[in-house]
Coordinates of N, CA and C in Angstrom, one line a residue:
M1 N 0.8 -1.2 0.0 CA 0.0 0.0 0.0 C 0.9 1.3 0.0
S2 N 0.5 2.2 -0.8 CA 1.2 3.5 -0.8 C 0.7 4.3 0.3
G3 N 1.6 5.2 0.8 CA 1.3 6.1 1.9 C 0.4 7.3 1.5
T4 N 0.1 8.1 2.5 CA -0.7 9.3 2.3 C -0.1 10.5 3.0
G5 N -0.3 11.6 2.5 CA 0.2 12.8 3.1 C -0.8 13.3 4.2
L6 N -0.2 13.9 5.3 CA -1.0 14.4 6.4 C -1.0 15.9 6.4
G7 N -2.1 16.5 6.6 CA -2.2 17.9 6.9 C -1.9 18.1 8.4
D8 N -1.8 19.4 8.8 CA -1.5 19.7 10.2 C -2.6 19.2 11.1
L9 N -3.9 19.4 10.7 CA -5.0 19.0 11.6 C -5.0 17.4 11.8
E10 N -4.8 16.7 10.7 CA -4.8 15.2 10.8 C -3.7 14.7 11.6
R11 N -2.5 15.4 11.4 CA -1.3 15.0 12.2 C -1.6 15.2 13.7
Q12 N -2.2 16.3 14.0 CA -2.5 16.6 15.4 C -3.5 15.6 16.0
Q13 N -4.5 15.2 15.2 CA -5.5 14.3 15.6 C -4.9 12.8 15.8
F14 N -4.0 12.4 14.9 CA -3.5 11.1 15.0 C -2.3 11.0 16.1
A15 N -1.6 12.1 16.2 CA -0.4 12.0 17.1 C -0.2 13.3 17.8
P16 N -1.1 13.6 18.7 CA -1.0 14.9 19.4 C 0.2 15.1 20.3
H17 N 0.9 14.0 20.6 CA 2.1 14.1 21.4 C 3.4 13.7 20.6
G18 N 3.2 13.7 19.3 CA 4.4 13.5 18.4 C 4.4 12.1 17.9
K19 N 4.1 11.1 18.7 CA 4.0 9.7 18.3 C 2.5 9.2 18.3
M20 N 2.1 8.4 17.4 CA 0.8 7.8 17.4 C 0.8 6.7 18.4
R21 N 0.0 6.8 19.4 CA -0.1 5.8 20.5 C -1.2 4.8 20.1
I22 N -0.9 3.5 19.9 CA -1.8 2.5 19.5 C -2.2 1.7 20.7
G23 N -3.5 1.7 21.0 CA -4.0 1.0 22.1 C -4.3 -0.5 21.7
I24 N -3.7 -1.4 22.4 CA -3.9 -2.9 22.1 C -4.4 -3.6 23.4
A25 N -5.2 -4.6 23.2 CA -5.7 -5.5 24.3 C -4.6 -6.6 24.4
F26 N -3.9 -6.6 25.5 CA -2.8 -7.5 25.8 C -3.2 -8.6 26.7
G27 N -3.1 -9.8 26.2 CA -3.6 -11.0 27.0 C -2.8 -12.2 26.7
K28 N -3.5 -13.3 26.6 CA -2.8 -14.6 26.4 C -3.3 -15.4 25.2
S29 N -3.8 -14.6 24.2 CA -4.2 -15.3 23.0 C -4.2 -14.2 21.9
I30 N -4.3 -14.7 20.6 CA -4.4 -13.8 19.5 C -5.7 -14.0 18.8
S31 N -6.4 -12.8 18.5 CA -7.6 -12.8 17.8 C -7.7 -11.6 17.0
G32 N -8.9 -11.2 16.5 CA -9.0 -10.0 15.8 C -8.7 -8.7 16.6
V33 N -8.8 -8.9 18.0 CA -8.5 -7.8 18.9 C -7.4 -8.1 19.9
W34 N -7.3 -9.3 20.4 CA -6.4 -9.6 21.4 C -5.0 -9.8 20.9
T35 N -4.0 -9.4 21.6 CA -2.6 -9.7 21.3 C -2.0 -10.4 22.5
M36 N -0.8 -11.0 22.3 CA -0.1 -11.7 23.4 C 1.4 -11.4 23.3
P37 N 2.1 -11.7 24.4 CA 3.5 -11.5 24.4 C 4.3 -12.5 23.6
D38 N 5.3 -12.0 22.9 CA 6.2 -13.0 22.3 C 7.0 -13.8 23.3
P39 N 7.0 -15.1 23.2 CA 7.6 -15.9 24.3 C 9.1 -15.6 24.6
E40 N 9.8 -15.0 23.6 CA 11.2 -14.7 23.8 C 11.5 -13.3 24.2
T41 N 10.8 -12.3 23.6 CA 11.0 -10.9 23.9 C 10.0 -10.3 24.8
G42 N 8.8 -10.9 24.9 CA 7.8 -10.3 25.7 C 7.0 -9.1 25.0
E43 N 7.5 -8.8 23.8 CA 6.8 -7.7 23.1 C 5.5 -8.2 22.5
P44 N 4.5 -7.3 22.3 CA 3.2 -7.8 21.8 C 3.2 -8.3 20.4
V45 N 2.5 -9.3 20.2 CA 2.3 -10.0 18.9 C 0.9 -10.1 18.6
G46 N 0.4 -9.8 17.3 CA -1.0 -10.0 17.0 C -1.4 -9.2 15.8
I47 N -2.6 -9.4 15.4 CA -3.2 -8.7 14.2 C -3.1 -7.2 14.4
T48 N -3.6 -6.7 15.6 CA -3.7 -5.3 15.8 C -2.3 -4.7 15.9
V49 N -1.3 -5.4 16.4 CA 0.1 -5.0 16.4 C 0.6 -4.7 15.0
D50 N 0.4 -5.6 14.1 CA 0.8 -5.5 12.7 C 0.0 -4.4 12.0
L51 N -1.3 -4.4 12.2 CA -2.2 -3.4 11.5 C -1.9 -2.0 12.0
G52 N -1.7 -1.8 13.3 CA -1.3 -0.5 13.8 C 0.0 0.0 13.2
A53 N 1.0 -0.9 13.1 CA 2.3 -0.5 12.5 C 2.1 -0.1 11.1
E54 N 1.3 -0.9 10.3 CA 1.1 -0.5 8.9 C 0.3 0.8 8.8
L55 N -0.6 1.1 9.7 CA -1.3 2.4 9.6 C -0.3 3.5 9.9
A56 N 0.6 3.3 10.8 CA 1.6 4.4 11.1 C 2.5 4.6 9.9
R57 N 2.9 3.5 9.3 CA 3.8 3.6 8.1 C 3.1 4.3 7.0
W58 N 1.8 4.0 6.8 CA 1.0 4.6 5.7 C 0.8 6.1 6.0
L59 N 0.7 6.5 7.3 CA 0.6 7.9 7.6 C 1.9 8.6 7.7
G60 N 3.0 7.8 7.8 CA 4.3 8.4 7.9 C 4.6 9.0 9.3
L61 N 4.0 8.3 10.4 CA 4.1 8.7 11.7 C 4.9 7.7 12.6
P62 N 5.7 8.2 13.5 CA 6.3 7.3 14.5 C 5.2 6.8 15.4
F63 N 5.4 5.7 16.1 CA 4.3 5.1 16.9 C 4.9 4.4 18.1
E64 N 4.0 4.1 19.0 CA 4.3 3.2 20.1 C 3.0 2.5 20.5
Y65 N 3.1 1.4 21.2 CA 2.0 0.6 21.6 C 1.6 0.9 23.1
V66 N 0.4 1.0 23.4 CA -0.1 1.1 24.8 C -0.8 -0.2 25.1
K67 N -0.3 -0.9 26.1 CA -0.9 -2.2 26.4 C -2.0 -2.0 27.5
L68 N -3.2 -2.5 27.1 CA -4.3 -2.4 28.0 C -4.9 -3.8 28.3
A69 N -5.6 -4.0 29.4 CA -6.0 -5.3 29.8 C -7.1 -5.9 29.0
S70 N -7.8 -5.1 28.3 CA -8.9 -5.7 27.5 C -9.5 -4.6 26.6
S71 N -10.4 -5.0 25.7 CA -11.0 -4.0 24.9 C -11.9 -3.1 25.7
G72 N -12.4 -3.6 26.8 CA -13.2 -2.8 27.8 C -12.3 -1.7 28.4
E73 N -11.1 -2.0 28.7 CA -10.2 -0.9 29.2 C -9.9 0.1 28.2
I74 N -9.7 -0.4 26.9 CA -9.5 0.6 25.8 C -10.6 1.6 25.8
I75 N -11.9 1.2 25.8 CA -13.0 2.1 25.8 C -13.0 3.0 27.0
E76 N -12.8 2.4 28.2 CA -12.8 3.1 29.4 C -11.8 4.3 29.4
T77 N -10.7 4.1 28.7 CA -9.6 5.2 28.7 C -9.7 6.0 27.5
A78 N -10.7 5.9 26.7 CA -10.8 6.6 25.4 C -10.7 8.2 25.6
N79 N -11.1 8.7 26.7 CA -11.1 10.1 26.9 C -10.1 10.5 28.0
Q80 N -9.1 9.7 28.2 CA -8.1 10.0 29.2 C -6.7 10.3 28.6
D81 N -6.7 10.5 27.3 CA -5.4 10.8 26.6 C -4.4 9.7 26.8
R82 N -4.8 8.4 26.8 CA -3.9 7.3 26.9 C -3.5 6.8 25.6
W83 N -4.4 6.8 24.6 CA -4.1 6.3 23.2 C -4.7 7.2 22.2
D84 N -4.2 7.0 21.0 CA -4.8 7.8 19.8 C -5.6 7.0 18.9
V85 N -5.2 5.8 18.6 CA -6.0 4.9 17.8 C -6.0 3.5 18.6
A86 N -7.1 2.7 18.4 CA -7.1 1.4 19.0 C -8.0 0.5 18.2
F87 N -8.1 -0.7 18.6 CA -8.9 -1.7 17.8 C -9.8 -2.5 18.8
T88 N -11.1 -2.4 18.6 CA -12.0 -3.1 19.5 C -13.3 -3.6 18.7
P89 N -13.9 -4.7 19.2 CA -15.2 -5.0 18.7 C -16.2 -3.9 18.8
V90 N -17.1 -3.8 17.9 CA -18.1 -2.7 17.9 C -19.4 -3.1 18.5
D91 N -19.9 -2.3 19.4 CA -21.3 -2.5 19.8 C -21.9 -1.1 20.1
A92 N -23.2 -1.1 20.4 CA -24.0 0.2 20.5 C -23.5 1.0 21.7
D93 N -23.1 0.4 22.8 CA -22.6 1.1 23.9 C -21.3 1.9 23.6
R94 N -20.5 1.2 22.9 CA -19.2 1.8 22.5 C -19.3 2.9 21.5
K95 N -20.3 2.9 20.7 CA -20.5 3.9 19.7 C -20.8 5.3 20.4
K96 N -21.3 5.2 21.7 CA -21.6 6.4 22.4 C -20.3 7.1 22.9
V97 N -19.2 6.3 22.9 CA -17.9 6.8 23.5 C -16.9 7.1 22.5
V98 N -16.8 6.3 21.4 CA -15.8 6.4 20.4 C -16.5 6.4 19.0
D99 N -15.7 6.8 18.0 CA -16.1 6.6 16.6 C -15.3 5.5 16.0
F100 N -16.0 4.8 15.1 CA -15.3 3.6 14.5 C -15.2 3.8 13.0
T101 N -14.1 3.2 12.4 CA -14.0 3.0 11.0 C -14.9 1.9 10.5
T102 N -14.9 1.5 9.3 CA -15.5 0.3 8.8 C -14.8 -0.9 9.5
D103 N -15.4 -2.1 9.5 CA -14.9 -3.3 10.1 C -13.7 -3.8 9.3
Y104 N -12.7 -4.3 10.0 CA -11.6 -5.1 9.3 C -11.7 -6.5 9.6
Y105 N -12.5 -6.9 10.6 CA -12.6 -8.3 11.0 C -14.0 -8.7 11.5
L106 N -14.4 -9.9 11.2 CA -15.7 -10.3 11.7 C -15.5 -11.6 12.6
G107 N -16.2 -11.6 13.7 CA -16.0 -12.8 14.6 C -17.2 -13.0 15.4
D108 N -17.2 -14.2 16.1 CA -18.3 -14.5 17.0 C -17.8 -14.9 18.3
S109 N -18.7 -14.9 19.3 CA -18.3 -15.2 20.7 C -19.2 -16.4 21.1
T110 N -18.5 -17.3 21.9 CA -19.2 -18.5 22.4 C -18.6 -18.9 23.7
Y111 N -18.8 -20.2 24.1 CA -18.3 -20.6 25.4 C -17.2 -21.7 25.2
L112 N -16.2 -21.6 26.1 CA -15.3 -22.8 26.3 C -15.8 -23.5 27.5
V113 N -15.9 -24.8 27.4 CA -16.4 -25.6 28.5 C -15.4 -26.8 28.8
H114 N -15.6 -27.4 29.9 CA -14.7 -28.5 30.2 C -15.1 -29.7 29.4
A115 N -14.2 -30.6 29.1 CA -14.4 -31.7 28.2 C -15.5 -32.6 28.6
D116 N -15.7 -32.8 30.0 CA -16.7 -33.6 30.5 C -18.0 -32.9 30.8
S117 N -18.1 -31.7 30.3 CA -19.3 -30.9 30.5 C -20.5 -31.5 29.7
P118 N -21.7 -31.4 30.2 CA -22.9 -31.8 29.5 C -23.3 -30.8 28.4
F119 N -22.8 -29.6 28.4 CA -23.2 -28.6 27.5 C -22.8 -28.8 26.1
R120 N -23.8 -28.8 25.1 CA -23.5 -28.9 23.7 C -23.9 -27.7 22.9
S121 N -24.6 -26.8 23.5 CA -24.9 -25.5 22.8 C -24.9 -24.4 23.8
V122 N -25.0 -23.2 23.3 CA -25.0 -22.0 24.2 C -26.3 -22.0 25.0
K123 N -27.4 -22.6 24.5 CA -28.6 -22.7 25.3 C -28.5 -23.6 26.5
D124 N -27.6 -24.6 26.4 CA -27.4 -25.5 27.5 C -26.7 -24.8 28.7
V125 N -25.9 -23.8 28.4 CA -25.2 -23.0 29.4 C -26.2 -22.2 30.3
D126 N -27.3 -21.8 29.7 CA -28.2 -20.9 30.3 C -29.1 -21.7 31.3
L127 N -28.5 -22.2 32.4 CA -29.2 -22.9 33.4 C -28.9 -22.3 34.8
E128 N -29.9 -22.3 35.7 CA -29.6 -21.8 37.0 C -28.5 -22.5 37.7
G129 N -27.6 -21.7 38.3 CA -26.4 -22.3 39.0 C -25.2 -22.5 38.1
V130 N -25.3 -22.4 36.8 CA -24.1 -22.5 35.9 C -23.2 -21.2 36.1
R131 N -21.9 -21.5 36.3 CA -21.0 -20.4 36.6 C -20.3 -20.0 35.3
V132 N -20.6 -18.8 34.8 CA -20.0 -18.3 33.6 C -19.1 -17.1 33.9
L133 N -17.9 -17.2 33.3 CA -16.9 -16.1 33.5 C -16.6 -15.4 32.2
G134 N -16.2 -14.2 32.2 CA -15.7 -13.4 31.1 C -14.9 -12.3 31.5
V135 N -14.5 -11.4 30.6 CA -13.7 -10.2 30.9 C -14.7 -9.0 31.0
E136 N -14.6 -8.3 32.1 CA -15.5 -7.2 32.4 C -15.4 -6.1 31.3
N137 N -16.5 -5.4 31.0 CA -16.6 -4.3 30.1 C -16.2 -4.6 28.7
T138 N -16.3 -5.9 28.3 CA -16.1 -6.3 26.9 C -17.5 -6.5 26.2
A139 N -17.5 -6.4 24.9 CA -18.7 -6.6 24.1 C -19.2 -8.0 24.4
T140 N -18.3 -8.9 24.5 CA -18.7 -10.3 24.7 C -19.5 -10.5 26.0
I141 N -19.0 -10.0 27.1 CA -19.7 -10.3 28.4 C -21.0 -9.5 28.4
R142 N -21.1 -8.4 27.8 CA -22.4 -7.7 27.7 C -23.4 -8.5 27.0
S143 N -22.9 -9.0 25.9 CA -23.9 -9.9 25.1 C -24.2 -11.1 25.8
A144 N -23.3 -11.8 26.5 CA -23.6 -13.0 27.3 C -24.6 -12.6 28.3
R145 N -24.5 -11.5 29.0 CA -25.5 -11.1 30.0 C -26.9 -10.9 29.4
R146 N -26.9 -10.3 28.2 CA -28.2 -10.1 27.5 C -28.9 -11.4 27.2
T147 N -28.1 -12.4 26.8 CA -28.7 -13.6 26.3 C -28.9 -14.7 27.4
L148 N -28.3 -14.5 28.5 CA -28.4 -15.5 29.6 C -29.7 -15.1 30.5
M149 N -30.7 -15.9 30.5 CA -31.9 -15.6 31.2 C -32.0 -16.2 32.5
N150 N -31.3 -17.3 32.7 CA -31.4 -18.1 34.0 C -30.2 -18.1 34.8
T151 N -29.1 -17.6 34.3 CA -27.9 -17.5 35.2 C -27.2 -16.1 34.8
T152 N -26.1 -15.8 35.4 CA -25.4 -14.6 35.1 C -23.9 -14.8 34.8
A153 N -23.3 -13.9 34.1 CA -21.9 -14.0 33.8 C -21.1 -13.0 34.7
E154 N -20.1 -13.6 35.3 CA -19.3 -12.8 36.2 C -18.1 -12.2 35.3
G155 N -17.8 -10.9 35.4 CA -16.7 -10.3 34.7 C -15.5 -10.1 35.6
L156 N -14.4 -10.5 35.1 CA -13.1 -10.2 35.8 C -12.3 -9.1 35.1
N157 N -11.4 -8.6 35.8 CA -10.6 -7.4 35.2 C -9.6 -7.9 34.1
S158 N -9.2 -9.1 34.2 CA -8.2 -9.5 33.2 C -8.5 -10.9 32.6
L159 N -8.1 -11.1 31.4 CA -8.2 -12.4 30.8 C -7.5 -13.5 31.5
E160 N -6.3 -13.2 32.0 CA -5.5 -14.1 32.7 C -6.2 -14.7 33.9
D161 N -6.9 -13.8 34.7 CA -7.6 -14.2 35.9 C -8.8 -15.1 35.5
A162 N -9.5 -14.8 34.4 CA -10.6 -15.6 34.0 C -10.1 -17.0 33.5
I163 N -9.0 -17.0 32.8 CA -8.5 -18.3 32.4 C -8.1 -19.2 33.6
E164 N -7.4 -18.6 34.5 CA -7.0 -19.3 35.7 C -8.1 -19.9 36.5
R165 N -9.1 -19.1 36.7 CA -10.3 -19.6 37.5 C -11.0 -20.7 36.7
F166 N -11.1 -20.6 35.4 CA -11.7 -21.6 34.6 C -10.9 -22.9 34.7
R167 N -9.6 -22.7 34.6 CA -8.7 -23.9 34.7 C -8.8 -24.6 36.0
R168 N -9.0 -23.9 37.1 CA -9.2 -24.5 38.4 C -10.6 -25.0 38.6
R169 N -11.4 -24.9 37.6 CA -12.8 -25.4 37.6 C -13.7 -24.5 38.6
D170 N -13.3 -23.3 38.7 CA -14.1 -22.3 39.5 C -15.1 -21.7 38.5
A171 N -15.3 -22.3 37.4 CA -16.3 -21.8 36.5 C -16.7 -23.0 35.5
D172 N -17.9 -22.9 35.0 CA -18.4 -24.0 34.1 C -18.2 -23.6 32.6
A173 N -18.1 -22.3 32.4 CA -18.0 -21.8 31.0 C -17.3 -20.5 30.9
L174 N -16.4 -20.4 29.9 CA -15.7 -19.1 29.7 C -16.2 -18.5 28.5
A175 N -16.7 -17.2 28.6 CA -17.2 -16.5 27.4 C -16.2 -15.6 26.8
L176 N -15.9 -15.8 25.5 CA -14.9 -15.1 24.8 C -15.1 -15.2 23.3
G177 N -14.4 -14.4 22.5 CA -14.4 -14.6 21.1 C -13.8 -15.9 20.7
R178 N -14.4 -16.5 19.6 CA -14.0 -17.9 19.2 C -12.5 -18.0 19.0
E179 N -11.9 -17.0 18.2 CA -10.5 -17.2 17.9 C -9.6 -17.2 19.2
S180 N -10.0 -16.3 20.1 CA -9.3 -16.3 21.4 C -9.4 -17.6 22.1
L181 N -10.6 -18.2 22.1 CA -10.8 -19.5 22.8 C -10.0 -20.6 22.1
M182 N -9.9 -20.5 20.8 CA -9.1 -21.5 20.1 C -7.6 -21.5 20.6
G183 N -7.1 -20.4 20.8 CA -5.7 -20.3 21.3 C -5.7 -20.8 22.8
I184 N -6.6 -20.4 23.6 CA -6.6 -20.8 25.0 C -6.8 -22.3 25.1
A185 N -7.7 -22.9 24.2 CA -8.0 -24.3 24.3 C -6.7 -25.2 24.0
R186 N -5.8 -24.6 23.3 CA -4.5 -25.4 23.0 C -3.7 -25.6 24.3
S187 N -3.8 -24.7 25.2 CA -3.1 -24.8 26.5 C -4.0 -25.4 27.6
L188 N -5.2 -25.7 27.3 CA -6.1 -26.3 28.2 C -6.8 -27.5 27.5
P189 N -6.0 -28.6 27.4 CA -6.5 -29.7 26.5 C -7.8 -30.4 26.9
D190 N -8.2 -30.4 28.2 CA -9.4 -31.0 28.6 C -10.6 -30.1 28.5
T191 N -10.7 -29.4 27.4 CA -11.8 -28.4 27.1 C -12.2 -28.6 25.7
R192 N -13.4 -28.0 25.4 CA -13.9 -27.9 24.1 C -14.7 -26.6 23.9
I193 N -14.8 -26.2 22.6 CA -15.5 -24.9 22.3 C -16.8 -25.3 21.7
L194 N -17.9 -24.7 22.1 CA -19.2 -24.9 21.6 C -19.3 -24.4 20.1
D195 N -20.0 -25.2 19.3 CA -20.1 -24.9 17.9 C -20.9 -23.6 17.6
D196 N -22.0 -23.4 18.3 CA -22.8 -22.2 18.0 C -22.3 -21.0 18.8
H197 N -22.9 -19.9 18.7 CA -22.5 -18.6 19.3 C -23.6 -17.8 19.8
F198 N -23.3 -16.9 20.8 CA -24.3 -16.0 21.3 C -24.1 -14.6 20.9
H199 N -23.0 -14.3 20.2 CA -22.8 -12.9 19.8 C -21.9 -12.9 18.5
A200 N -22.2 -12.0 17.6 CA -21.4 -11.9 16.4 C -21.3 -10.4 16.0
T201 N -20.1 -9.9 15.7 CA -20.0 -8.5 15.4 C -18.7 -8.3 14.6
G202 N -18.5 -7.1 14.2 CA -17.2 -6.7 13.6 C -16.3 -6.0 14.5
T203 N -15.0 -6.0 14.2 CA -14.0 -5.3 14.9 C -13.5 -4.2 14.0
A204 N -13.2 -3.1 14.6 CA -12.9 -1.9 13.8 C -11.8 -1.1 14.5
L205 N -11.3 -0.1 13.8 CA -10.4 0.9 14.4 C -11.3 1.9 15.1
A206 N -10.9 2.3 16.3 CA -11.6 3.3 17.1 C -10.8 4.5 17.4
M207 N -11.4 5.6 17.4 CA -10.8 6.9 17.8 C -11.8 7.7 18.7
A208 N -11.2 8.5 19.6 CA -12.1 9.4 20.4 C -12.9 10.3 19.5
K209 N -14.0 10.6 20.0 CA -14.9 11.5 19.2 C -14.3 12.9 18.9
G210 N -14.7 13.5 17.9 CA -14.2 14.8 17.6 C -13.0 14.8 16.7
K211 N -12.7 13.7 16.0 CA -11.5 13.6 15.1 C -12.0 13.1 13.8
A212 N -12.9 13.8 13.2 CA -13.6 13.4 12.0 C -12.6 13.3 10.8
E213 N -11.7 14.2 10.7 CA -10.7 14.2 9.6 C -9.8 13.0 9.7
A214 N -9.3 12.7 10.8 CA -8.4 11.5 11.0 C -9.2 10.2 10.8
L215 N -10.4 10.2 11.3 CA -11.3 9.0 11.2 C -11.5 8.7 9.7
E216 N -11.7 9.7 8.9 CA -11.9 9.5 7.5 C -10.7 8.9 6.9
L217 N -9.5 9.4 7.2 CA -8.3 8.8 6.7 C -8.1 7.4 7.2
A218 N -8.4 7.1 8.4 CA -8.2 5.8 9.0 C -9.2 4.8 8.3
T219 N -10.4 5.2 8.0 CA -11.3 4.4 7.3 C -10.8 4.1 5.9
Q220 N -10.2 5.1 5.2 CA -9.6 4.9 3.9 C -8.5 3.8 4.0
F221 N -7.7 3.9 5.0 CA -6.7 2.9 5.2 C -7.2 1.5 5.3
I222 N -8.3 1.4 6.2 CA -8.8 0.0 6.4 C -9.4 -0.5 5.1
E223 N -10.1 0.3 4.4 CA -10.7 -0.2 3.1 C -9.6 -0.6 2.1
E224 N -8.5 0.2 2.0 CA -7.4 -0.1 1.1 C -6.7 -1.3 1.5
A225 N -6.6 -1.5 2.9 CA -5.9 -2.7 3.4 C -6.7 -4.0 3.1
K226 N -8.0 -3.9 3.1 CA -8.8 -5.0 2.7 C -8.7 -5.3 1.2
R227 N -8.8 -4.2 0.4 CA -8.8 -4.4 -1.0 C -7.5 -4.9 -1.5
D228 N -6.4 -4.5 -0.9 CA -5.1 -4.8 -1.4 C -4.6 -6.2 -0.8
G229 N -5.4 -6.8 0.1 CA -5.0 -8.1 0.6 C -4.1 -8.0 1.9
L230 N -3.8 -6.8 2.3 CA -2.9 -6.6 3.5 C -3.5 -7.3 4.7
I231 N -4.8 -7.0 5.0 CA -5.4 -7.5 6.2 C -5.5 -9.1 6.2
E232 N -5.8 -9.6 5.0 CA -5.8 -11.1 4.8 C -4.5 -11.6 5.1
K233 N -3.4 -11.0 4.6 CA -2.1 -11.5 4.8 C -1.7 -11.5 6.3
I234 N -2.1 -10.4 7.0 CA -1.8 -10.3 8.5 C -2.6 -11.4 9.2
V235 N -3.9 -11.5 8.9 CA -4.7 -12.5 9.6 C -4.1 -13.9 9.4
L236 N -3.8 -14.3 8.2 CA -3.2 -15.6 7.9 C -1.9 -15.8 8.6
S237 N -1.1 -14.8 8.7 CA 0.2 -14.9 9.4 C 0.1 -15.3 10.8
H238 N -1.0 -15.0 11.4 CA -1.3 -15.4 12.8 C -2.1 -16.6 13.0
G239 N -2.3 -17.4 11.9 CA -2.9 -18.7 12.0 C -4.4 -18.6 12.0
L240 N -5.0 -17.5 11.7 CA -6.5 -17.4 11.7 C -7.0 -17.4 10.3
S241 N -8.3 -17.6 10.2 CA -8.9 -17.8 8.9 C -9.2 -16.6 8.1
A242 N -8.8 -16.6 6.8 CA -9.1 -15.5 5.9 C -10.6 -15.1 5.8
S243 N -11.4 -16.1 6.1 CA -12.9 -15.9 6.0 C -13.3 -14.9 7.0
S244 N -12.5 -14.6 8.1 CA -12.9 -13.6 9.1 C -12.6 -12.2 8.7
V245 N -11.9 -12.0 7.6 CA -11.7 -10.6 7.1 C -13.0 -10.0 6.6
A246 N -13.3 -8.8 7.1 CA -14.6 -8.2 6.8 C -14.7 -7.8 5.3
P247 N -15.8 -7.9 4.7 CA -15.9 -7.4 3.3 C -15.9 -5.9 3.2
S248 N -15.6 -5.5 2.0 CA -15.6 -4.0 1.7 C -16.8 -3.3 2.2
G249 N -16.6 -2.2 2.9 CA -17.7 -1.4 3.4 C -18.4 -1.9 4.6
S250 N -18.0 -3.0 5.1 CA -18.8 -3.6 6.3 C -18.7 -2.7 7.5
R251 N -19.9 -2.4 8.1 CA -20.0 -1.7 9.3 C -20.9 -2.4 10.3
S252 N -20.5 -2.4 11.6 CA -21.3 -3.1 12.6 C -22.1 -2.1 13.4

């Protein structure tokens, strides 16, 4: 992809402190939004790491990553001058806080359950007394709570805590995006992922409100990156399916 020129206003909106600060969800798996540490260097690895770097190159800006505990924390800090661009799943609540580009990734959320669990579908999980865990302030846990009629989902502050409690069998089901669960399941062999889902949405680049000019450029970048095959290349490089790349113009 060829780069683009920035005017003074766009430069100020993308990098008000000189570097573009890229907010990333830093955890223990890779998905359309989650990143994880490189086992040797500890540096973040994932789709949003690569996509953020490509955006900075396209804009001709220096950049740095801001590691946050979840997409929920990304949204919580949107107006605290912690980051300039970030990547999160889209939902109606988040649209009240930030503005989004078009989607770059489509995904669904479901449950990870123990291998000996009787649950075969998301409806089976919705029983009184079933213990469901997720990450607080994420689109996934909000959707789980909306769809669970007979039990409730407990949200924890970090993905690591949720995984550990599930591993200790202090929960019957772990609610998360499917791609994240696929990575987690590889380290938890006595588990399985339910085939159906309770939530599906797109993931997009987010910016604080009031940056219309920069948002327009960021949307242009996302659409060019889909059309030129860059996003597909990044997604495949992390072992995820090219079918998850959002189509041209997709908005959630």
